[in-house]
Every structure is written in structure tokens, then in C-alpha cells.
GROMACS .gro file of C-alpha atoms in nm:
model
  444
    1MET     CA    1   7.818   8.037   8.567
    2VAL     CA    2   7.479   8.128   8.791
    3GLY     CA    3   7.386   8.535   8.828
    4GLU     CA    4   7.597   8.727   8.644
    5SER     CA    5   7.518   8.737   8.307
    6ASN     CA    6   7.640   9.083   8.328
    7ASN     CA    7   7.975   9.038   8.439
    8CYS     CA    8   8.013   8.737   8.164
    9LEU     CA    9   7.874   8.939   7.949
   10ALA     CA   10   8.121   9.278   8.039
   11GLY     CA   11   8.352   9.029   8.014
   12TYR     CA   12   8.326   8.815   7.654
   13LEU     CA   13   8.302   9.223   7.521
   14ALA     CA   14   8.583   9.276   7.659
   15ALA     CA   15   8.746   9.030   7.569
   16VAL     CA   16   8.693   9.090   7.199
   17SER     CA   17   8.829   9.417   7.215
   18ARG     CA   18   9.235   9.319   7.200
   19LYS     CA   19   9.096   9.317   6.825
   20LEU     CA   20   9.132   9.721   6.877
   21ASP     CA   21   9.389   9.961   6.948
   22THR     CA   22   9.333  10.026   7.332
   23PRO     CA   23   9.146   9.722   7.410
   24LEU     CA   24   8.931   9.735   7.774
   25ALA     CA   25   9.137   9.591   8.106
   26ILE     CA   26   8.924   9.334   8.365
   27LEU     CA   27   8.983   9.320   8.720
   28ILE     CA   28   8.745   9.125   8.886
   29GLN     CA   29   8.700   9.178   9.260
   30SER     CA   30   8.513   8.886   9.538
   31SER     CA   31   8.583   8.717   9.831
   32SER     CA   32   8.782   8.402   9.791
   33ALA     CA   33   8.546   8.142   9.685
   34ALA     CA   34   8.328   8.360   9.583
   35GLY     CA   35   8.319   8.241   9.216
   36LYS     CA   36   8.617   8.494   9.036
   37SER     CA   37   8.841   8.250   8.883
   38SER     CA   38   8.537   8.057   8.779
   39LEU     CA   39   8.392   8.384   8.587
   40MET     CA   40   8.727   8.453   8.385
   41GLU     CA   41   8.725   8.064   8.368
   42ALA     CA   42   8.434   8.113   8.116
   43VAL     CA   43   8.516   8.419   7.959
   44LEU     CA   44   8.891   8.263   7.880
   45ALA     CA   45   8.708   7.989   7.731
   46MET     CA   46   8.545   8.206   7.463
   47VAL     CA   47   8.847   8.260   7.380
   48PRO     CA   48   9.099   8.093   7.094
   49PRO     CA   49   9.405   7.941   7.370
   50GLU     CA   50   9.658   8.069   7.065
   51GLU     CA   51   9.482   8.436   7.148
   52ARG     CA   52   9.512   8.434   7.577
   53VAL     CA   53   9.821   8.413   7.761
   54GLN     CA   54   9.774   8.300   8.099
   55TYR     CA   55  10.056   8.347   8.395
   56SER     CA   56   9.961   8.296   8.782
   57ALA     CA   57  10.249   8.512   8.944
   58MET     CA   58  10.471   8.797   8.695
   59THR     CA   59  10.836   8.916   8.801
   60GLY     CA   60  10.950   9.251   8.720
   61GLN     CA   61  11.104   9.267   8.491
   62SER     CA   62  10.970   8.978   8.305
   63LEU     CA   63  10.713   9.165   8.068
   64PHE     CA   64  11.029   9.316   7.897
   65TYR     CA   65  11.167   8.979   7.791
   66LEU     CA   66  10.881   8.862   7.598
   67GLY     CA   67  10.880   8.893   7.167
   68GLU     CA   68  10.822   9.156   7.084
   69THR     CA   69  10.507   9.102   6.872
   70ASP     CA   70  10.454   8.818   7.094
   71MET     CA   71  10.149   8.983   7.289
   72GLN     CA   72   9.982   9.169   7.014
   73HIS     CA   73   9.580   9.147   6.992
   74LYS     CA   74   9.603   8.893   7.270
   75ILE     CA   75   9.517   8.861   7.642
   76LEU     CA   76   9.680   8.834   7.875
   77ALA     CA   77   9.539   8.691   8.213
   78ILE     CA   78   9.667   8.622   8.605
   79ALA     CA   79   9.543   8.481   8.857
   80GLU     CA   80   9.555   8.689   9.148
   81GLU     CA   81   9.637   9.097   9.112
   82GLU     CA   82   9.890   8.990   9.438
   83GLY     CA   83  10.056   8.747   9.174
   84VAL     CA   84  10.209   9.085   8.932
   85ARG     CA   85  10.252   9.381   9.199
   86GLN     CA   86  10.657   9.384   9.118
   87ALA     CA   87  10.569   9.366   8.781
   88ALA     CA   88  10.238   9.658   8.819
   89TYR     CA   89  10.432   9.929   8.700
   90ALA     CA   90  10.561   9.772   8.345
   91LEU     CA   91  10.179   9.602   8.331
   92LYS     CA   92  10.007   9.976   8.426
   93LEU     CA   93  10.219  10.098   8.065
   94LEU     CA   94  10.184   9.765   7.858
   95GLN     CA   95   9.741   9.883   7.860
   96SER     CA   96   9.795  10.290   7.864
   97ASP     CA   97  10.055  10.291   7.578
   98GLY     CA   98  10.029   9.995   7.369
   99GLU     CA   99  10.404   9.906   7.416
  100LEU     CA  100  10.697   9.887   7.651
  101THR     CA  101  11.022   9.972   7.574
  102MET     CA  102  11.356   9.896   7.810
  103ALA     CA  103  11.711   9.920   7.778
  104SER     CA  104  11.982   9.740   7.954
  105THR     CA  105  12.338   9.574   7.949
  106GLY     CA  106  12.441   9.294   7.785
  107LYS     CA  107  12.757   9.149   7.634
  108ASP     CA  108  12.830   9.252   7.176
  109GLU     CA  109  12.826   8.824   7.122
  110THR     CA  110  13.146   8.991   6.826
  111THR     CA  111  13.325   9.137   7.056
  112GLY     CA  112  13.229   9.094   7.444
  113ASN     CA  113  13.190   9.440   7.526
  114LEU     CA  114  12.936   9.563   7.719
  115VAL     CA  115  12.658   9.704   7.515
  116THR     CA  116  12.276   9.878   7.566
  117LYS     CA  117  12.024   9.705   7.447
  118GLN     CA  118  11.659   9.780   7.389
  119TYR     CA  119  11.364   9.547   7.485
  120LYS     CA  120  11.065   9.595   7.284
  121VAL     CA  121  10.702   9.478   7.334
  122LYS     CA  122  10.414   9.537   7.125
  123GLY     CA  123  10.110   9.598   7.239
  124PRO     CA  124   9.756   9.649   7.217
  125VAL     CA  125   9.727   9.379   7.531
  126MET     CA  126   9.430   9.232   7.730
  127LEU     CA  127   9.424   9.262   8.039
  128MET     CA  128   9.285   9.071   8.296
  129MET     CA  129   9.339   9.022   8.658
  130THR     CA  130   9.113   8.854   9.027
  131THR     CA  131   9.183   9.023   9.342
  132THR     CA  132   9.069   8.961   9.672
  133ALA     CA  133   9.232   9.297   9.780
  134ILE     CA  134   8.966   9.576   9.932
  135ASP     CA  135   9.214   9.806   9.879
  136ILE     CA  136   9.323   9.820   9.494
  137ASP     CA  137   9.599  10.036   9.342
  138GLU     CA  138   9.440  10.342   9.219
  139GLU     CA  139   9.607  10.396   8.952
  140LEU     CA  140   9.563  10.030   8.841
  141MET     CA  141   9.207  10.030   8.938
  142ASN     CA  142   9.131  10.334   8.702
  143ARG     CA  143   9.268  10.086   8.426
  144CYS     CA  144   9.085   9.917   8.452
  145LEU     CA  145   8.649   9.753   8.392
  146VAL     CA  146   8.581   9.654   8.756
  147LEU     CA  147   8.370   9.356   8.765
  148SER     CA  148   8.286   9.199   9.119
  149VAL     CA  149   8.078   8.898   9.170
  150ASN     CA  150   7.732   8.842   9.285
  151GLU     CA  151   7.789   8.693   9.629
  152SER     CA  152   7.411   8.794   9.790
  153ARG     CA  153   7.282   8.509   9.542
  154GLU     CA  154   7.106   8.199   9.735
  155GLN     CA  155   7.331   7.931   9.727
  156ARG     CA  156   7.092   7.682   9.688
  157ALA     CA  157   7.092   7.722   9.342
  158ILE     CA  158   7.486   7.684   9.270
  159HIS     CA  159   7.443   7.397   9.497
  160ALA     CA  160   7.236   7.265   9.272
  161ARG     CA  161   7.425   7.297   8.985
  162GLN     CA  162   7.694   7.116   9.104
  163ARG     CA  163   7.460   6.826   9.227
  164MET     CA  164   7.398   6.850   8.879
  165LYS     CA  165   7.687   6.804   8.674
  166GLN     CA  166   7.764   6.440   8.853
  167THR     CA  167   7.393   6.319   8.715
  168LEU     CA  168   7.408   6.171   8.358
  169GLU     CA  169   7.210   6.490   8.234
  170GLY     CA  170   7.528   6.659   8.382
  171LEU     CA  171   7.745   6.468   8.193
  172LEU     CA  172   7.558   6.578   7.829
  173ALA     CA  173   7.585   6.953   7.959
  174SER     CA  174   7.934   6.878   7.954
  175SER     CA  175   7.966   6.783   7.632
  176GLU     CA  176   7.726   7.065   7.518
  177LYS     CA  177   7.863   7.290   7.677
  178GLU     CA  178   8.230   7.133   7.527
  179ALA     CA  179   8.048   7.171   7.123
  180ILE     CA  180   7.949   7.586   7.264
  181ILE     CA  181   8.353   7.620   7.371
  182ALA     CA  182   8.422   7.499   7.053
  183LEU     CA  183   8.140   7.691   6.859
  184HIS     CA  184   8.273   8.062   6.986
  185GLN     CA  185   8.575   8.020   7.010
  186ASN     CA  186   8.569   7.926   6.652
  187ALA     CA  187   8.415   8.253   6.551
  188GLN     CA  188   8.672   8.441   6.774
  189ARG     CA  189   8.869   8.348   6.533
  190LEU     CA  190   8.700   8.509   6.209
  191LEU     CA  191   8.752   8.849   6.444
  192LYS     CA  192   8.990   9.113   6.232
  193PRO     CA  193   9.084   9.449   6.379
  194VAL     CA  194   8.821   9.637   6.162
  195LEU     CA  195   8.842  10.043   6.183
  196VAL     CA  196   8.511  10.124   6.375
  197VAL     CA  197   8.319  10.495   6.336
  198ASN     CA  198   8.080  10.598   6.592
  199PRO     CA  199   7.828  10.852   6.403
  200TYR     CA  200   7.692  10.967   6.728
  201ALA     CA  201   8.005  11.034   6.917
  202ASP     CA  202   7.927  11.436   6.923
  203LYS     CA  203   7.592  11.337   7.088
  204LEU     CA  204   7.691  11.103   7.356
  205THR     CA  205   7.728  11.287   7.698
  206PHE     CA  206   7.869  11.139   7.999
  207LEU     CA  207   7.987  11.352   8.360
  208ASP     CA  208   8.243  11.537   8.434
  209ASP     CA  209   8.276  11.602   8.772
  210LYS     CA  210   8.566  11.397   8.859
  211THR     CA  211   8.924  11.411   8.683
  212ARG     CA  212   8.900  11.024   8.652
  213THR     CA  213   8.551  10.974   8.425
  214ARG     CA  214   8.829  11.134   8.131
  215ARG     CA  215   8.976  10.717   8.152
  216ASP     CA  216   8.599  10.642   8.237
  217HIS     CA  217   8.440  10.848   7.972
  218MET     CA  218   8.720  10.651   7.688
  219LYS     CA  219   8.622  10.312   7.783
  220TYR     CA  220   8.286  10.393   7.768
  221LEU     CA  221   8.352  10.423   7.405
  222THR     CA  222   8.566  10.124   7.333
  223LEU     CA  223   8.251   9.954   7.459
  224ILE     CA  224   8.099  10.097   7.235
  225ARG     CA  225   8.325   9.995   6.995
  226ALA     CA  226   8.373   9.654   7.099
  227ILE     CA  227   8.023   9.561   7.031
  228ALA     CA  228   8.034   9.706   6.735
  229LEU     CA  229   8.308   9.518   6.613
  230ILE     CA  230   8.136   9.204   6.757
  231HIS     CA  231   7.906   9.301   6.474
  232GLN     CA  232   8.153   9.274   6.193
  233HIS     CA  233   8.073   9.025   5.977
  234GLN     CA  234   7.693   9.167   6.014
  235ARG     CA  235   7.770   9.504   5.890
  236PRO     CA  236   7.847   9.679   5.593
  237VAL     CA  237   8.186   9.778   5.506
  238LYS     CA  238   8.238  10.095   5.414
  239THR     CA  239   8.559  10.304   5.258
  240VAL     CA  240   8.678  10.649   5.247
  241ALA     CA  241   9.010  10.812   5.042
  242HIS     CA  242   9.230  10.994   5.261
  243ARG     CA  243   9.564  11.136   5.222
  244GLY     CA  244   9.633  10.865   4.901
  245ARG     CA  245   9.520  10.551   5.140
  246THR     CA  246   9.166  10.350   5.135
  247LEU     CA  247   9.065  10.318   5.500
  248ALA     CA  248   8.739  10.064   5.501
  249TYR     CA  249   8.526  10.069   5.866
  250ILE     CA  250   8.183   9.940   6.010
  251GLU     CA  251   8.020  10.245   6.201
  252ALA     CA  252   7.788  10.139   6.539
  253THR     CA  253   7.429  10.151   6.543
  254LYS     CA  254   7.207  10.207   6.811
  255ALA     CA  255   7.146   9.890   6.962
  256ASP     CA  256   7.562   9.898   7.021
  257ILE     CA  257   7.539  10.230   7.198
  258ALA     CA  258   7.170  10.064   7.399
  259LEU     CA  259   7.371   9.778   7.528
  260ALA     CA  260   7.700   9.996   7.654
  261ASN     CA  261   7.435  10.199   7.871
  262ARG     CA  262   7.296   9.890   8.048
  263ILE     CA  263   7.668   9.819   8.084
  264ALA     CA  264   7.798  10.065   8.181
  265HIS     CA  265   7.539  10.152   8.466
  266ASP     CA  266   7.623   9.823   8.679
  267VAL     CA  267   8.043   9.822   8.579
  268LEU     CA  268   8.165  10.148   8.567
  269GLY     CA  269   7.896  10.269   8.801
  270ARG     CA  270   8.093  10.052   9.041
  271THR     CA  271   8.433  10.236   9.014
  272LEU     CA  272   8.300  10.584   9.132
  273ASP     CA  273   8.136  10.410   9.460
  274GLU     CA  274   8.397  10.523   9.732
  275LEU     CA  275   8.298  10.174   9.897
  276PRO     CA  276   8.407   9.828   9.780
  277PRO     CA  277   8.139   9.588   9.629
  278GLN     CA  278   8.172   9.378   9.923
  279THR     CA  279   8.108   9.639  10.154
  280ARG     CA  280   7.882   9.788   9.972
  281ARG     CA  281   7.627   9.462  10.007
  282LEU     CA  282   7.719   9.484  10.382
  283LEU     CA  283   7.546   9.844  10.409
  284THR     CA  284   7.285   9.802  10.212
  285GLN     CA  285   7.252   9.472  10.415
  286LEU     CA  286   7.272   9.653  10.751
  287HIS     CA  287   7.057   9.954  10.678
  288ALA     CA  288   6.778   9.731  10.644
  289TRP     CA  289   6.814   9.499  10.948
  290VAL     CA  290   6.892   9.785  11.159
  291ASP     CA  291   6.559   9.923  11.043
  292GLN     CA  292   6.358   9.610  11.151
  293GLU     CA  293   6.536   9.566  11.454
  294ALA     CA  294   6.428   9.933  11.506
  295MET     CA  295   6.086   9.898  11.415
  296ALA     CA  296   6.007   9.624  11.666
  297GLN     CA  297   6.148   9.841  11.924
  298LYS     CA  298   6.000  10.095  11.859
  299LEU     CA  299   6.274  10.345  11.785
  300PRO     CA  300   6.436  10.563  11.602
  301PRO     CA  301   6.700  10.408  11.310
  302ARG     CA  302   6.957  10.660  11.491
  303GLU     CA  303   6.913  10.530  11.847
  304PHE     CA  304   6.939  10.199  11.789
  305ARG     CA  305   7.248  10.060  11.875
  306PHE     CA  306   7.425   9.702  11.822
  307THR     CA  307   7.769   9.458  11.827
  308ARG     CA  308   7.973   9.304  11.603
  309LYS     CA  309   7.829   8.910  11.765
  310GLN     CA  310   7.523   9.089  11.746
  311VAL     CA  311   7.538   9.193  11.335
  312ARG     CA  312   7.727   8.796  11.319
  313ASP     CA  313   7.479   8.616  11.393
  314ALA     CA  314   7.180   8.843  11.187
  315LEU     CA  315   7.374   8.837  10.869
  316GLN     CA  316   7.536   8.491  10.931
  317TRP     CA  317   7.866   8.683  10.772
  318GLY     CA  318   8.151   8.578  10.900
  319ASP     CA  319   8.425   8.746  11.146
  320THR     CA  320   8.699   8.857  10.973
  321GLN     CA  321   8.523   8.994  10.622
  322LEU     CA  322   8.251   9.182  10.889
  323LYS     CA  323   8.565   9.325  11.112
  324LEU     CA  324   8.717   9.419  10.766
  325HIS     CA  325   8.432   9.578  10.648
  326LEU     CA  326   8.269   9.784  10.936
  327GLY     CA  327   8.590   9.896  11.016
  328ARG     CA  328   8.605  10.117  10.681
  329LEU     CA  329   8.242  10.197  10.755
  330VAL     CA  330   8.369  10.356  11.108
  331ASP     CA  331   8.608  10.547  10.870
  332LEU     CA  332   8.407  10.615  10.648
  333GLU     CA  333   8.139  10.785  10.827
  334TYR     CA  334   7.814  10.562  10.789
  335LEU     CA  335   7.901  10.407  11.091
  336ALA     CA  336   7.948  10.619  11.454
  337VAL     CA  337   8.110  10.357  11.723
  338HIS     CA  338   8.061  10.378  12.155
  339ARG     CA  339   8.225  10.245  12.402
  340ARG     CA  340   8.022  10.036  12.653
  341GLY     CA  341   8.265   9.942  12.950
  342THR     CA  342   8.453   9.707  12.712
  343THR     CA  343   8.287   9.639  12.471
  344PHE     CA  344   8.159   9.905  12.188
  345ASP     CA  345   7.837   9.937  11.978
  346TYR     CA  346   7.777  10.007  11.676
  347GLU     CA  347   7.565  10.336  11.518
  348LEU     CA  348   7.389  10.347  11.186
  349LEU     CA  349   7.423  10.649  11.029
  350TYR     CA  350   7.398  10.576  10.665
  351ASP     CA  351   7.032  10.641  10.568
  352GLY     CA  352   6.960  10.499  10.278
  353LYS     CA  353   6.947  10.800  10.028
  354ASP     CA  354   7.280  10.668   9.837
  355GLU     CA  355   7.193  10.443   9.583
  356GLY     CA  356   7.534  10.356   9.509
  357LYS     CA  357   7.684  10.253   9.228
  358HIS     CA  358   7.487  10.367   8.917
  359LEU     CA  359   7.618  10.552   8.607
  360CYS     CA  360   7.427  10.906   8.591
  361GLY     CA  361   7.462  11.104   8.274
  362LEU     CA  362   7.402  10.883   7.967
  363ILE     CA  363   7.183  11.046   7.716
  364ASP     CA  364   6.877  10.828   7.643
  365VAL     CA  365   6.922  10.609   7.346
  366ALA     CA  366   6.581  10.728   7.164
  367ALA     CA  367   6.740  11.133   7.136
  368LEU     CA  368   6.993  11.048   6.923
  369GLY     CA  369   6.761  11.051   6.619
  370GLU     CA  370   6.755  10.934   6.315
  371MET     CA  371   7.073  10.843   6.129
  372HIS     CA  372   7.106  10.558   5.951
  373GLY     CA  373   6.788  10.359   5.810
  374TYR     CA  374   6.952  10.011   5.826
  375ASP     CA  375   6.974  10.061   6.229
  376GLY     CA  376   6.602   9.869   6.285
  377GLU     CA  377   6.739   9.584   6.153
  378ARG     CA  378   7.088   9.503   6.364
  379SER     CA  379   6.997   9.291   6.646
  380GLY     CA  380   7.056   9.424   7.021
  381GLY     CA  381   7.099   9.275   7.374
  382ASN     CA  382   6.785   9.165   7.352
  383GLU     CA  383   6.733   9.037   6.957
  384HIS     CA  384   6.770   8.613   6.916
  385ARG     CA  385   7.002   8.663   6.633
  386SER     CA  386   7.181   8.990   6.432
  387GLY     CA  387   6.966   9.084   6.119
  388PHE     CA  388   7.230   9.048   5.758
  389GLY     CA  389   7.401   9.345   5.601
  390ARG     CA  390   7.133   9.627   5.417
  391PRO     CA  391   7.193   9.574   5.031
  392LEU     CA  392   7.448   9.785   4.788
  393VAL     CA  393   7.346  10.102   4.787
  394GLY     CA  394   7.548  10.246   4.544
  395LEU     CA  395   7.872  10.327   4.496
  396VAL     CA  396   7.876  10.666   4.644
  397SER     CA  397   7.634  10.789   4.994
  398GLY     CA  398   7.574  11.098   5.010
  399ALA     CA  399   7.717  11.376   5.309
  400GLY     CA  400   7.414  11.471   5.449
  401ARG     CA  401   7.316  11.222   5.735
  402GLY     CA  402   7.743  11.317   5.899
  403MET     CA  403   7.910  11.074   5.707
  404VAL     CA  404   8.244  11.165   5.547
  405PRO     CA  405   8.204  11.284   5.100
  406ASN     CA  406   8.261  11.000   4.905
  407ALA     CA  407   8.195  10.727   5.167
  408GLN     CA  408   8.154  10.422   4.963
  409SER     CA  409   7.938  10.094   4.982
  410GLU     CA  410   8.110   9.746   5.025
  411PRO     CA  411   7.851   9.363   5.094
  412PRO     CA  412   7.988   9.269   5.470
  413CYS     CA  413   8.324   9.124   5.458
  414GLY     CA  414   8.480   8.800   5.578
  415SER     CA  415   8.158   8.611   5.311
  416ALA     CA  416   8.349   8.332   5.263
  417ASP     CA  417   8.257   8.252   5.616
  418ASP     CA  418   7.869   8.252   5.621
  419ASP     CA  419   7.712   7.956   5.768
  420ALA     CA  420   7.974   8.137   6.049
  421VAL     CA  421   7.816   8.451   6.060
  422GLN     CA  422   7.483   8.322   5.994
  423SER     CA  423   7.442   8.109   6.302
  424GLY     CA  424   7.432   8.427   6.520
  425VAL     CA  425   7.766   8.332   6.734
  426PHE     CA  426   7.907   8.691   6.651
  427ALA     CA  427   7.592   8.836   6.881
  428PRO     CA  428   7.615   8.878   7.226
  429ASN     CA  429   7.314   8.871   7.459
  430ALA     CA  430   7.706  11.712   8.524
  431LEU     CA  431   7.738  11.598   8.183
  432HIS     CA  432   7.967  11.733   7.902
  433HIS     CA  433   7.962  11.663   7.505
  434ALA     CA  434   8.208  11.412   7.391
  435ASN     CA  435   8.509  11.557   7.211
  436GLY     CA  436   8.472  11.648   6.809
  437ALA     CA  437   8.266  11.620   6.520
  438GLY     CA  438   8.090  11.469   6.345
  439PRO     CA  439   8.200  11.080   6.266
  440VAL     CA  440   8.433  10.934   6.500
  441VAL     CA  441   8.673  10.680   6.310
  442ALA     CA  442   8.842  10.432   6.670
  443GLY     CA  443   9.134  10.208   6.462
  444GLY     CA  444   9.050   9.832   6.522
   0.00000   0.00000   0.00000
């Protein structure tokens, strides 16, 4: 994928989150032919075929008749969001509640009488969809991480990559790609649902100026858990006895939070923007062009008037897309329209001070303090590979470091697969405090 490293990383971590009790959901939004399907296919290719289910479309009742456990800890990928609008209600429930239950009439196999039958589909399920729509169902959007394909990059790089595939070098690269995909799929098979503890949870911060940020806050916390989960074979597994049960868990590190912050600034910040990504891109380009033209004509930017044809010629946008996005900018008062005979002139009201997508209010990882000595031995997003688990520290850890008393350390799990673990394939390249005090145990 050219120019999509952050989207690929976010999509890959969301795919890993299928092993958690509350997985992330992904909605990839872009214009037609911009590469949204390629992005989804690139992420899904890394997941074992037996752990993903792909459909082009779904009817309203189709989800309810799947096997009770057929979808547990799997990815449900749908080619176009438009193809599942009949099943949108069921998808929202499956994502939010983790299961579907439906009562329906059917014939008793013995008597032939009509009886009520119950159908249940258990999650958790990781949902992945694509769409070209500008106006997305708000309830669905609130439940998803929205990834926007970068449409502003130079097309030369993509065309060069397409031509390279036709050469001998491209043939060898395709063979290498298959080997890398097989390696990732095998690595994914080693991942197991594991409880994740975030010992820094009570120190994290997040915006709370809007109601919808409640769900975004949970996406942020789940993103941290997914990053920790993917390193499960490189973290010591700890245990704690509670109500006669022994709970095993791994811990998130500051490096996990730093990587989650970097992704959240881009991905979650985009969901807080009132403009869709394509409209935001047009506004940014329009602002730069108006400034340039106004300067050339020695006019204040607010006095410069322009037509849709001028914008189309200057920015090389198609007329259909331009009409749609200019209309949205007018509705949201970023542009003003002036009638001139049978034509219309536009005036730019936007001053360029709105930064658009950026999630403010996340705590700087450096402010979290030193709570665990082994953080420095773990890889973050810039490390080539992860370090190994720290040595055994004895049977009982002290309670003075924000940990649950009587917690025990064990060697990293999955020792039988040391070769796969050591290969580094698990390492992916107004405010309020989070609720709760001390470590938070998140179900895997």
C-alpha cells in the first residue's frame, strides 16, 4: 500500500482486537477507485482464512441464522456498507452487545405445530466495511474507527508500482509477498484471547466535551489493549487468585500507549471533524488556491470570487465530486454563494485556523512516570523487534507499584513457539481521567 502506513497499522491492530471481548470495528471511507478495497484486502490478507468471513451483501435476517458460535473471535468483512443496510440494525447490536438473539416462529419437528424458536449468535465479532458514501449512518459511525484513504498523494508512485508488477522484479516481489503473508497468518494463529491489564489506566486522559467521545474513549482504550495483545508472547504472564479462580493476564506498557496515541491523533481525530475527509481535503486545497490567487490580484482573500469551473480547472476535481463537496461547504458556512446573472460565484469564509483532524487531550506518555522497570526493554512503533520477557522476579510481587497484591510472574506464554515469537512477527510497525483506580483488567 502506497502512503497508507498509518491506516494499515490501525486496520491490522483492529483485526488483532477480534481476540478481545470488545473488538474494534473499521469503516474505510473514500471516493470511488481511491483504494479502499485494496486497503481492506491488505489487512485481511494477514488474517488466517479460517478466522475471517467475507460477504458482498447481507439481508436483514441473515445474521440471525448463522451458527451460534460460528462468528466468535472472527472478522466479518463486507465489501460495501451499502450492501448491508438491511442488516444495519443487527450489525449494530452485534458490535455493541456482543451477541444477537431473535425469537421466530417455526414448526415443531414432532407435532408439526407452530412454536417459538430462539436463534442466537454469539460474539465478539470484529466488523470491517468500506463505503463511498459521504453521509454515513451516525450510529454506525460512532461504533467504528473511520479510516480515510489518502487521495491527495502523487499518482505517479501508484502507477510506477503497477508497472513494476509486470516486470521480473515484480514477479519476485509477488512471491516474497506470499511468503510474508503466510508468516503473518501463522503468527496470527498463535494469538490467543488473553486478559490485558492497563496499569496506567487511571492516569490516562481524554476529551469529554461531547457525548460521542464516550465511545471514542473506549476505542482508545481498546486500541491500547490490542497493541498489548499482539505482544502477548513477549510479555510475562502474571496470575492473581480471586474468588477461588486464578486469572492470568499480561500488562500494557508505556510504549503501547505511545503508539495508541499516535494512531488516535489521526484516526479518532478524524471522527470528531464535522467535515468528511474528502470535503476537508477540498477545503484545504481551496484555501491555499484562494490565498495564492488573491495575492496575485492584490486582493484580500475575502474579496476574491470564483466559479465552480475555475476551481475544477485549478484543482483538477471532477464536476460531480466538486458539486457535492462545495454544496456541503456552503451548508456548513465555510463558503458563501453570490448570484451573478445565471451563474454563481463563491466566497471563501474559511480562515484556515481550524486544524481539522487532531485528537487533543491525550496525556504525554512521559508524564505517566516510572511504574514498571521493564518498559524500556519493550519495543514501540519504531523498534525493529520486541525484546524478550524479563527474568523471573520471584513468586510474589510487591503491592507498592500499583499492582494487585499476590500477583505472580510466570515465563512468557507460548514457549513452544519460540522460533515464531523471536522472529518479531508480532511487533506492528476539556479533559477527564479514565474511570477506576489502579490497574484495570480488560477481558480477552
